[in-house]
Amino acid sequence: MDNNNIQRGRCVILEKEGDKGSSLKPFTIPVSAGERDTVRFDKFRFSIASIIGQPLGSRFQLDDKSTEGRGSTVLQRWIPSRTPVEIEGHGDGVGSDNRSLIDDSTAQRLDESDIQRMKNDGVSGGAIVASLIEGSATFAGKTKFSQEKYVKKKRKKHDVILTVSKPTLRSVARLAFQRNMINHGFALRSDSLALLLTSADLHSGCRVLFHETCQGVLTAGVVQHLAGNGLAVGLFQSTSPNSYVSLQYMNFSEECSRTLVPLTFEDVRGIKNHLKNKTGETQGVNEVPMVEDDVSININVEEPLDKKMKIDDSEGLISSAMEVAPKEAVNGDNLRKSIRDNKQVMSTFEKGDFDCVIIATRLAPGPILAACLPYLRASRTFAVYSEVPSAILECWDIAKSAGAINLKVERTWLRDYQVLEDRTHPVVTMTSNAFRFILTGHTVHNE
Amino acid sequence: QSTWGGSGSMTHALVRTIHPNGLVVTCEFHESRCNTLKAEFSEHDLSHLVEFHHRDVESLGFPVDDQSADVAMLDLPKPWLVIPHLKKSLKPSDSKICIFSPCIEQIQLSCKVLTSEGFSNLRTMECLSREYDVIKNELPIPNFDNHEKAIKEHEWVTDKNVEWRAKPKLSMTGHSG
C-alpha cells in the first residue's frame, strides 16, 4: 500500500497560486535531506524538514519570512476555510452596485512602502490583508461579491499558500504544458493527452509504439497505463532520459519503468534493415506507400531552434535532450546490440504485433506514421497529434493509402469555469487548441 | 468507485484504466439493469475487476466505509446528496472526486457542498470534441499560354493542384450527459 505522506526520495509537485496565475514546480526530496536543508520555489525558500511526514496534498502558509534572503522558514500547515471567503467583520456588504465608486487610486490608505515595512517587521500575510481591508475607504461600500473578490485578490498577492501534492499525470501534464508553451511553443494540453491515450485503447498488457516531443508527458501516460505489464517502445530524437523528463516525476516503480524501451529513429531503421536481411525479403506486413520519397527516418537530430524565440534553457533540458546516447556497438545493419538482444522488441517488430501507435510531435508526423504503421496489428488503433493542419491531413492520406478505416480528425475544446453562488461564469482566459488536431483510425487486415 | 451503472460504457472505460490490479465498485439502483451489466462484464471476462451493487447511493452512500478508495466518479442527477457519504469511503488525503453533470445548477450545488464538506482544489471545466471533415479539393490551374489555341483545342488546364482542407462538421455534440 502506497504511503500517503511526503517522503524523502520521492518527487512531489509544489504549487502556489500567485497574482499572475498558478505556478508549479516538480521537486524530488533528497534522500539525505536534513534539518537544515532548504528548497527554493520562485522567491520563497523554506525548510524541507517542515514538509516531510505531512500528508500528500497538504497546504502550507508561505509568508514573507520565507522570501529569499531572509532565511528559511519552517512552514505551518494551512487548513482552508469551509465558506467561500472569510472576511472578518465585513460580512454584510452595504453596496448593491458600484455606481458611487471612483477609481482614482486614492481609496487605499496604505502604499507600497507601508506594506513592505510590515513585511520587514514580520507581519503575517493574513494580517497584511486585514490591514488593507481596514485601509480601504471604499471597501464597506462594495457589494458582497466585490468584497470577496477584493479579499481573494489581496490574498493571492500577500498571503500565498503552497500545496505539496503527489504527482499525477494531470499535474505533470499541466507543468509540462506551462514550460513547453514558454520554451518551445509546442505543448500537449491535458485534454489532448487524455484523448490520445483513450482513443488508442491503451491498457495494461498492450504493446505500444509511440513517439513524442512533449518532454515525456505522453511517455508517462503510456507507462502508467501499462502498469508494469506490456511493452512501450518510444521513439525519441535522443535516448537520453531528458527526452522524457516528466517520467521521473511520477515515482514509478522499477517494474513499471522497465516496460519502456527508448529507441531513436536510426534504431528503427536498423531494425528494419536487420529484419529485411534476416528474412531476405521486404517486411511482410502492410507495407505503407509513402506520399513522398522514402526519407522516413532521416530526421536531423540537430534541428535549428527558432532564433527569434527567446528560449529559457536554464535547466538544460533542451540542450541535454539533444545529446546523442553513448555510442554502442552496432552490427552491419546499424542496429545496436542491446536492441538486437531484446527478444521481446525484435519479435514484436518482426511479427508486426504492436497494439497501438501514438504520435505527438512537432516534427513532421507523416513520415513517422508511415514508418510505424507496418508494425501495427490489424484491427488496432493509431492516434496522431500535430499542431500543423496540413501535416495531419498528410497523415490522413498516408493512413487511407494504408487501408485504415474509421479515420477521424478532431480537436478538443476546454473551458474552465468559476463556480460561485450567483456568479458562475467562464474564467477570463482560455487556452486555445485552435490548430491542435488529433487523427485517429483503425487498421484492417489486408489480404 | 463509480455510481450509475447506466449503459456500462463509463464502467468499461474505468475497468480498462485500472486493469489489472484495481477494483471498480459500481452501484445501480435499477435492479434489472444491474443484472444485465453483471452478465455483460462476465461475458467480457472482466468480473474480477468490478463489483456490482444494486443500491441507491443518493440515500445510502457507497458500500465502502473503510476509507480505502482513491477516486469517486459520480454521474447522477443529485451528486450533492452523495458527497457527505464519501468521507467514509475515500482515503483521508489526496483522494479525488469527479462529477459529471450537464446542468450548471447541479454543478453549483455540488461545489457548494464539496466546499462545506472540506474538499478543496475544486476545478470545473467544460470539455468538448470538435470533429472535422477532410475534403480533398482539386483546383485545376487555368492555362493562360496561347489562349486561342487552348480554346480551340480545349486545353483549358495545365495541371491540377490538390489542396486538402479540414472543415469543422456543421453540428457537434454539446454535451454527453
XYZ file of C-alpha atoms in Angstrom:
624
model
C 0.000 0.000 0.000
C 1.399 3.350 -1.035
C 2.387 5.611 1.834
C 0.290 8.756 1.557
C 2.858 11.045 3.181
C 5.557 13.340 1.841
C 8.739 11.252 1.958
C 12.417 11.500 1.172
C 13.424 10.119 -2.210
C 10.007 10.806 -3.771
C 9.048 13.549 -6.179
C 6.284 15.976 -5.228
C 4.660 18.831 -7.092
C 4.901 22.249 -5.429
C 2.127 24.577 -6.444
C 1.217 28.086 -5.455
C -1.471 30.445 -6.599
C 0.018 33.848 -7.340
C -1.489 37.060 -8.676
C -0.275 36.034 -12.135
C -1.847 32.569 -12.055
C -0.689 29.286 -10.578
C 2.886 28.093 -10.877
C 4.120 24.545 -10.451
C 7.475 23.002 -9.794
C 8.480 19.347 -9.507
C 10.771 18.645 -6.587
C 12.425 15.357 -5.710
C 13.090 15.363 -1.967
C 16.703 14.273 -1.495
C 17.103 11.027 0.411
C 19.675 12.702 2.613
C 17.603 15.850 3.306
C 18.426 17.051 6.793
C 17.043 19.576 9.261
C 18.905 22.488 7.714
C 18.221 21.747 4.044
C 16.003 24.129 2.128
C 14.270 24.330 -1.204
C 13.610 27.375 -3.364
C 10.333 27.995 -5.140
C 10.176 31.317 -7.029
C 11.106 33.964 -4.460
C 10.394 31.724 -1.453
C 12.818 29.466 0.366
C 11.644 27.063 3.029
C 12.819 24.150 5.122
C 12.342 20.692 3.577
C 12.082 19.061 7.002
C 8.915 21.038 7.741
C 7.007 19.276 4.973
C 8.366 15.726 5.367
C 5.936 13.382 7.080
C 2.892 15.527 6.339
C 0.109 14.010 4.228
C 0.359 14.474 0.469
C -1.945 17.255 -0.633
C -1.152 19.351 2.467
C -1.137 23.108 2.197
C 1.290 25.435 3.900
C 1.416 29.136 4.542
C 4.199 30.928 2.657
C 4.747 34.374 4.060
C 7.418 36.930 3.632
C 9.607 35.334 6.292
C 10.319 32.707 3.676
C 11.354 35.193 0.996
C 14.867 34.560 -0.220
C 17.481 36.414 1.691
C 15.595 36.500 4.939
C 16.481 32.977 5.963
C 14.336 29.903 5.545
C 11.207 29.214 7.467
C 9.572 26.189 8.966
C 6.231 26.023 7.262
C 2.931 25.752 9.082
C 0.063 23.716 7.707
C -2.865 25.709 6.457
C -6.432 24.430 6.560
C -8.750 26.100 4.045
C -11.962 27.658 5.280
C -15.186 25.867 4.519
C -17.072 29.001 3.481
C -16.096 30.544 0.164
C -14.187 33.534 1.609
C -13.879 34.628 5.229
C -13.992 38.325 5.772
C -13.870 39.146 9.447
C -16.143 41.992 10.440
C -17.179 42.824 6.899
C -19.610 40.027 6.159
C -22.507 42.286 5.207
C -21.617 44.488 2.294
C -23.803 47.565 2.134
C -23.371 48.352 -1.557
C -25.696 46.931 -4.197
C -23.624 48.123 -7.160
C -20.555 50.253 -7.925
C -22.191 53.463 -9.203
C -20.650 55.581 -6.439
C -17.141 54.092 -6.586
C -14.483 56.214 -8.274
C -11.257 54.528 -9.300
C -8.710 57.268 -8.666
C -6.088 55.287 -6.700
C -6.808 57.267 -3.529
C -9.107 54.720 -1.930
C -6.298 52.806 -0.174
C -4.564 54.494 2.763
C -1.552 52.134 2.746
C 1.021 52.346 -0.019
C 3.788 50.042 -1.282
C 6.329 51.246 1.266
C 3.905 50.679 4.173
C 3.261 47.121 3.047
C 6.982 46.472 2.606
C 7.629 47.827 6.102
C 5.052 45.416 7.521
C 6.703 42.530 5.700
C 10.129 43.564 7.009
C 8.680 43.585 10.525
C 7.499 40.006 10.004
C 3.777 40.712 9.900
C 1.882 37.665 8.561
C 0.164 37.680 5.167
C -3.265 37.383 6.758
C -2.634 40.440 8.937
C -1.440 42.435 5.910
C -4.651 41.597 4.053
C -6.700 42.623 7.105
C -4.803 45.958 7.224
C -5.512 46.553 3.543
C -9.214 45.973 4.166
C -9.141 48.429 7.082
C -7.239 50.956 4.985
C -9.668 50.856 2.063
C -12.140 53.749 2.080
C -14.391 52.083 -0.472
C -14.444 48.519 0.895
C -17.567 48.946 3.021
C -19.469 50.384 0.064
C -18.683 47.475 -2.252
C -21.154 44.688 -2.933
C -20.635 41.419 -1.063
C -19.300 39.821 -4.243
C -16.866 42.675 -4.845
C -15.638 42.413 -1.282
C -14.951 38.700 -1.646
C -13.207 39.289 -4.962
C -11.070 42.060 -3.389
C -10.029 39.858 -0.474
C -9.237 36.927 -2.775
C -7.060 39.180 -4.947
C -5.137 40.589 -1.969
C -4.644 37.113 -0.517
C -3.182 35.848 -3.781
C -0.588 38.581 -3.592
C 0.254 38.732 0.112
C -0.965 35.522 1.704
C 0.448 32.825 -0.513
C -0.475 29.195 0.063
C 1.803 26.382 -1.054
C 0.322 22.978 -1.931
C 2.579 19.918 -1.878
C 0.932 17.079 -3.739
C 1.582 13.717 -5.266
C 2.448 13.983 -8.957
C -0.392 12.745 -11.112
C -0.418 12.502 -14.878
C -2.635 15.573 -14.970
C -0.418 17.755 -12.775
C 2.702 16.639 -14.649
C 0.960 17.416 -17.952
C -0.011 20.884 -16.667
C 3.552 21.506 -15.597
C 4.971 20.424 -18.967
C 2.331 22.467 -20.780
C 3.320 25.646 -18.910
C 7.006 25.032 -19.546
C 6.661 23.957 -23.151
C 4.491 26.928 -24.050
C 7.278 29.227 -22.876
C 10.227 27.272 -24.233
C 9.052 25.651 -27.434
C 5.662 26.978 -28.381
C 4.648 23.304 -28.788
C 2.707 21.807 -25.940
C 0.334 18.911 -25.345
C -2.608 20.016 -23.232
C -4.024 17.507 -20.775
C -7.312 17.017 -22.613
C -5.452 16.264 -25.865
C -3.292 13.807 -23.916
C -6.430 12.185 -22.483
C -7.947 11.834 -25.945
C -4.751 10.306 -27.353
C -4.494 7.716 -24.581
C -8.196 6.814 -24.696
C -8.541 6.627 -28.491
C -5.512 4.379 -28.682
C -7.327 1.956 -26.340
C -4.288 1.811 -24.142
C -4.425 -0.575 -21.202
C -2.210 -2.872 -19.186
C -0.644 -5.602 -21.297
C -0.572 -3.625 -24.568
C 2.423 -3.318 -26.841
C 2.682 0.343 -27.743
C 4.833 2.036 -30.362
C 4.890 5.758 -29.768
C 6.798 8.942 -30.467
C 6.658 12.286 -28.704
C 8.403 15.612 -28.304
C 6.446 16.729 -25.240
C 9.067 16.341 -22.514
C 7.891 12.887 -21.560
C 4.240 13.592 -20.805
C 2.985 11.012 -23.292
C 5.670 8.584 -22.097
C 4.462 8.989 -18.515
C 0.871 8.353 -19.625
C 1.816 5.237 -21.563
C 3.946 3.756 -18.767
C 1.221 4.490 -16.208
C -1.468 2.785 -18.261
C 0.676 -0.282 -18.853
C 1.194 -0.634 -15.087
C 4.282 -2.802 -15.495
C 2.642 -5.189 -17.916
C 3.324 -4.868 -21.658
C 5.830 -3.099 -23.856
C 6.266 0.608 -24.557
C 8.661 1.273 -27.407
C 9.271 5.007 -27.506
C 10.889 6.766 -30.447
C 12.842 9.844 -29.430
C 15.325 12.157 -31.047
C 17.771 11.034 -28.395
C 17.604 8.203 -25.871
C 18.881 10.482 -23.114
C 16.388 10.375 -20.179
C 15.918 14.133 -20.583
C 13.912 13.383 -23.727
C 11.229 12.062 -21.438
C 11.990 14.017 -18.286
C 8.375 14.004 -16.990
C 8.616 10.259 -16.440
C 10.936 10.700 -13.472
C 8.426 12.922 -11.665
C 5.858 10.135 -11.483
C 7.630 7.964 -8.870
C 7.051 4.821 -10.911
C 8.439 1.571 -9.555
C 11.314 -0.185 -11.281
C 8.855 -2.815 -12.519
C 6.711 -0.166 -14.194
C 9.564 1.760 -15.757
C 11.028 -1.431 -17.211
C 8.239 -1.583 -19.795
C 9.784 1.443 -21.557
C 12.328 0.787 -24.305
C 13.606 4.080 -25.764
C 14.773 3.976 -29.371
C 15.943 6.570 -31.875
C 14.803 6.818 -35.465
C 18.134 5.340 -36.530
C 17.365 2.313 -34.351
C 14.092 1.743 -36.209
C 15.940 1.884 -39.497
C 18.441 -0.603 -38.069
C 15.616 -2.946 -37.033
C 14.029 -2.693 -40.473
C 17.347 -3.491 -42.194
C 18.047 -6.321 -39.806
C 14.666 -7.949 -40.409
C 14.965 -7.456 -44.150
C 18.352 -9.132 -44.213
C 17.164 -11.873 -41.906
C 14.169 -12.884 -43.996
C 15.778 -11.966 -47.311
C 12.637 -10.101 -48.341
C 10.900 -6.873 -47.524
C 8.793 -6.558 -44.376
C 5.672 -8.685 -44.935
C 3.021 -6.765 -43.105
C 1.145 -3.856 -44.655
C 3.968 -2.036 -46.392
C 2.744 1.541 -46.448
C 3.285 3.584 -49.593
C 4.916 6.896 -48.764
C 3.419 10.100 -50.045
C 6.898 11.409 -50.882
C 10.188 9.620 -51.443
C 11.290 7.379 -48.649
C 13.057 9.857 -46.408
C 11.191 8.341 -43.490
C 13.824 8.093 -40.829
C 16.259 10.680 -41.993
C 15.273 13.278 -39.464
C 18.119 15.502 -38.364
C 18.720 15.398 -34.623
C 20.169 18.891 -34.515
C 17.253 20.885 -35.779
C 17.690 24.647 -35.792
C 15.966 26.420 -32.931
C 13.935 29.452 -33.801
C 16.348 32.283 -33.175
C 13.601 34.846 -32.699
C 12.139 32.918 -29.769
C 13.878 33.658 -26.506
C 14.294 30.218 -25.054
C 14.832 29.668 -21.374
C 17.049 26.639 -21.051
C 18.180 27.338 -17.503
C 17.502 23.739 -16.545
C 19.491 22.443 -19.510
C 16.570 20.337 -20.639
C 16.622 21.308 -24.300
C 20.363 21.014 -24.784
C 20.597 17.720 -22.957
C 17.647 16.275 -24.862
C 19.683 16.843 -27.998
C 22.522 14.710 -26.672
C 23.069 11.530 -28.564
C 23.180 8.395 -26.409
C 26.647 6.998 -25.735
C 27.821 5.064 -28.753
C 27.096 1.356 -28.625
C 28.455 -1.350 -30.869
C 26.339 -1.702 -33.976
C 26.284 -4.513 -36.495
C 26.235 -4.251 -40.264
C 22.547 -3.311 -40.202
C 23.399 -0.361 -37.998
C 21.482 -1.949 -35.138
C 22.619 -1.544 -31.544
C 23.420 -4.763 -29.717
C 21.132 -4.038 -26.769
C 18.149 -3.838 -29.103
C 19.181 -6.840 -31.161
C 19.395 -8.839 -27.932
C 15.978 -7.667 -26.721
C 13.879 -10.617 -27.851
C 10.540 -9.038 -26.968
C 11.210 -5.883 -29.001
C 12.634 -7.731 -32.004
C 9.832 -10.274 -32.056
C 7.134 -7.586 -31.836
C 8.650 -5.692 -34.757
C 9.144 -8.865 -36.742
C 5.549 -10.047 -36.375
C 4.101 -6.533 -36.655
C 2.481 -7.176 -33.305
C 2.023 -3.734 -31.782
C -1.428 -2.959 -30.345
C -1.336 0.788 -30.793
C 0.662 3.594 -32.321
C 0.599 7.051 -30.740
C 2.391 10.078 -32.144
C 2.524 13.574 -30.608
C 5.215 15.594 -32.275
C 6.383 18.924 -33.528
C 8.349 17.108 -36.206
C 6.603 16.025 -39.402
C 4.191 13.280 -38.275
C 3.622 11.854 -41.774
C 6.924 10.007 -42.232
C 6.773 8.785 -38.633
C 3.272 7.366 -39.075
C 4.300 5.749 -42.342
C 7.276 4.158 -40.602
C 5.182 2.867 -37.665
C 2.002 1.639 -39.360
C 3.543 -1.503 -40.902
C 4.243 -2.778 -37.376
C 0.686 -2.308 -36.120
C -1.594 -5.334 -35.957
C -4.859 -5.394 -37.838
C -7.957 -4.093 -36.065
C -5.898 -1.827 -33.823
C -5.851 1.930 -33.355
C -3.407 4.683 -34.046
C -3.604 8.280 -32.879
C -1.581 11.225 -34.174
C -1.354 14.705 -32.661
C 0.069 17.640 -34.559
C -0.201 21.400 -34.458
C 0.088 21.781 -38.212
C -3.194 21.149 -40.056
C -1.572 20.248 -43.361
C 0.627 17.683 -41.599
C -2.412 15.985 -40.074
C -4.082 15.878 -43.457
C -0.952 14.330 -44.919
C -1.256 11.654 -42.226
C -4.867 11.158 -43.262
C -3.688 10.494 -46.788
C -0.992 8.084 -45.607
C -3.410 6.212 -43.362
C -6.025 5.995 -46.091
C -3.460 4.639 -48.563
C -2.554 2.013 -45.989
C -6.185 0.938 -45.924
C -7.038 2.303 -42.490
C -10.700 2.891 -41.661
C -12.750 4.993 -39.227
C -10.453 7.910 -39.827
C -11.432 10.873 -37.722
C -9.849 14.291 -37.336
C -10.873 16.191 -34.230
C -9.681 18.697 -31.735
C -10.675 19.166 -28.133
C -12.190 22.231 -26.608
C -11.710 23.020 -22.933
C -13.069 25.831 -20.835
C -12.600 26.421 -17.093
C -15.410 27.876 -15.015
C -15.542 29.879 -11.841
C -18.434 28.396 -9.854
C -19.655 30.638 -7.050
C -23.145 31.402 -5.827
C -24.855 33.856 -8.188
C -21.652 34.495 -10.123
C -20.800 31.431 -12.116
C -19.074 32.226 -15.377
C -16.239 31.020 -17.588
C -12.810 32.212 -16.475
C -11.379 35.162 -18.321
C -8.596 33.379 -20.221
C -8.923 30.153 -22.167
C -6.036 28.415 -23.838
C -6.716 27.836 -27.461
C -6.498 24.436 -29.071
C -7.221 26.008 -32.428
C -4.744 24.122 -34.609
C -4.113 21.122 -32.417
C -5.598 18.243 -34.295
C -5.765 14.585 -33.473
C -6.187 11.965 -36.170
C -7.376 8.514 -35.120
C -8.113 5.405 -37.138
C -8.189 1.627 -37.200
C -6.023 -0.712 -39.199
C -7.575 -3.537 -41.166
C -6.328 -6.866 -42.336
C -5.314 -6.620 -45.982
C -5.308 -9.854 -47.927
C -15.613 3.662 -7.452
C -18.422 4.908 -9.573
C -22.150 5.242 -9.378
C -24.787 4.936 -12.038
C -24.176 1.682 -13.894
C -26.251 3.028 -16.794
C -25.106 1.636 -20.119
C -21.834 0.422 -18.638
C -19.627 2.333 -21.052
C -18.121 4.505 -18.317
C -17.598 1.420 -16.145
C -15.841 -0.349 -19.020
C -13.562 2.658 -19.511
C -12.732 2.712 -15.786
C -12.047 -1.026 -15.735
C -9.732 -0.666 -18.727
C -7.789 2.034 -16.850
C -7.392 0.212 -13.518
C -6.705 -3.187 -15.073
C -5.096 -5.471 -13.860
C -4.706 -4.607 -10.173
C -7.505 -2.219 -9.248
C -11.178 -2.551 -8.445
C -14.215 -0.615 -9.633
C -17.155 -0.627 -7.212
C -20.275 0.412 -9.031
C -23.830 0.926 -7.899
C -27.006 0.873 -9.948
C -30.402 1.446 -8.397
C -32.319 -0.233 -11.231
C -32.249 -3.947 -10.467
C -32.659 -5.391 -13.926
C -30.053 -3.015 -15.390
C -27.697 -4.057 -12.632
C -28.139 -7.722 -13.552
C -27.669 -7.014 -17.260
C -24.383 -5.244 -16.512
C -23.178 -8.105 -14.342
C -23.834 -10.540 -17.157
C -22.121 -8.299 -19.713
C -18.953 -7.946 -17.656
C -18.896 -11.659 -17.054
C -19.135 -12.245 -20.808
C -16.209 -9.842 -21.315
C -14.162 -11.698 -18.694
C -13.873 -8.621 -16.511
C -15.872 -9.694 -13.464
C -12.768 -9.930 -11.291
C -12.175 -6.191 -11.694
C -15.623 -4.860 -10.882
C -18.092 -5.216 -8.027
C -21.741 -4.560 -8.772
C -24.212 -3.422 -6.151
C -27.923 -2.917 -6.504
C -28.098 0.171 -4.306
C -29.324 3.747 -4.223
C -26.185 5.729 -3.383
C -28.005 9.045 -3.149
C -29.664 7.933 0.051
C -27.274 5.224 1.279
C -23.806 6.180 0.047
C -21.324 3.632 -1.233
C -20.919 0.172 0.282
C -17.319 1.072 1.170
C -16.671 2.515 4.604
C -13.038 1.752 5.290
C -11.611 4.867 3.590
C -9.835 2.746 1.012
C -10.975 4.352 -2.246
C -8.690 6.573 -4.309
C -11.269 8.068 -6.645
C -15.039 8.572 -6.709
C -16.796 9.212 -10.037
C -20.359 10.449 -9.830
C -22.667 10.520 -12.819
C -26.035 11.136 -11.112
C -28.867 13.641 -11.100
C -28.133 14.735 -7.493
C -24.453 14.210 -6.721
C -24.567 16.645 -3.768
C -26.563 14.065 -1.790
C -23.728 11.536 -2.087
C -20.875 13.894 -1.216
C -21.318 13.817 2.591
C -21.210 9.975 2.475
C -17.946 9.950 0.551
C -15.762 10.758 3.529
C -16.124 7.271 4.902
C -15.260 5.722 1.538
C -12.386 7.882 0.316
C -8.816 7.939 1.620
C -8.392 10.858 4.036
C -5.842 12.714 1.951
C -5.109 13.246 -1.727
C -8.096 11.247 -2.970
C -10.144 12.617 -5.838
C -13.761 13.143 -6.829
C -15.017 13.605 -10.357
C -18.600 14.684 -11.002
C -20.333 14.740 -14.384
C -23.371 16.972 -14.730
C -24.950 18.547 -17.786
C -26.638 21.368 -15.830
C -24.795 24.281 -14.276
C -27.270 24.313 -11.372
C -26.212 20.790 -10.423
C -22.575 21.857 -10.538
C -23.208 24.926 -8.392
C -24.887 22.903 -5.687
C -22.217 20.207 -5.823
C -19.418 22.791 -5.480
C -21.149 24.379 -2.506
C -21.493 21.040 -0.719
C -17.947 19.962 -1.613
C -16.535 23.139 -0.067
C -18.646 22.875 3.078
C -17.600 19.227 3.494
C -13.927 20.229 3.395
C -12.936 19.240 -0.139
C -10.589 21.655 -1.883
C -8.791 22.270 -5.189
C -12.120 22.378 -6.977
C -11.965 22.806 -10.707
C -14.932 22.975 -13.060
C -14.473 22.577 -16.761
C -16.342 22.011 -19.953
C -14.697 19.659 -22.411
C -15.986 19.038 -25.900
C -14.725 17.449 -29.071
C -14.948 19.144 -32.424
C -14.848 16.793 -35.360
C -13.618 17.784 -38.810
C -14.487 16.613 -42.298
C -11.450 16.125 -44.508
C -12.043 17.388 -48.007
C -9.770 16.951 -50.956
C -10.186 19.804 -53.403
C -8.825 19.622 -56.888
C -8.080 23.078 -58.213
C -7.341 22.930 -61.911
C -4.843 25.628 -62.889
C -6.083 27.574 -65.910
C -3.859 27.760 -68.948
C -3.069 31.345 -69.974
C -0.418 30.488 -72.561
C -1.541 30.556 -76.129
C -5.119 31.317 -75.229
C -6.734 30.970 -78.628
C -5.018 27.702 -79.330
C -6.095 26.464 -75.890
C -9.747 27.301 -76.543
C -9.579 25.684 -79.937
C -8.034 22.522 -78.636
C -9.884 22.581 -75.300
C -6.644 22.779 -73.370
C -8.110 24.744 -70.511
C -5.886 23.472 -67.832
C -2.168 22.865 -67.468
C -2.091 20.880 -64.306
C -4.221 20.034 -61.325
C -3.392 21.321 -57.934
C -4.635 19.274 -54.977
C -5.417 21.017 -51.752
C -6.531 19.331 -48.557
C -8.863 21.078 -46.185
C -10.239 20.192 -42.782
C -13.618 21.758 -42.319
C -15.426 21.520 -38.976
C -18.587 19.439 -39.147
C -21.720 21.527 -39.078
C -23.057 20.112 -35.850
C -21.272 18.876 -32.772
C -22.293 17.267 -29.509
C -22.997 19.951 -26.928
C -22.924 17.591 -24.003
C -22.928 13.908 -23.337
C -24.980 13.902 -20.134
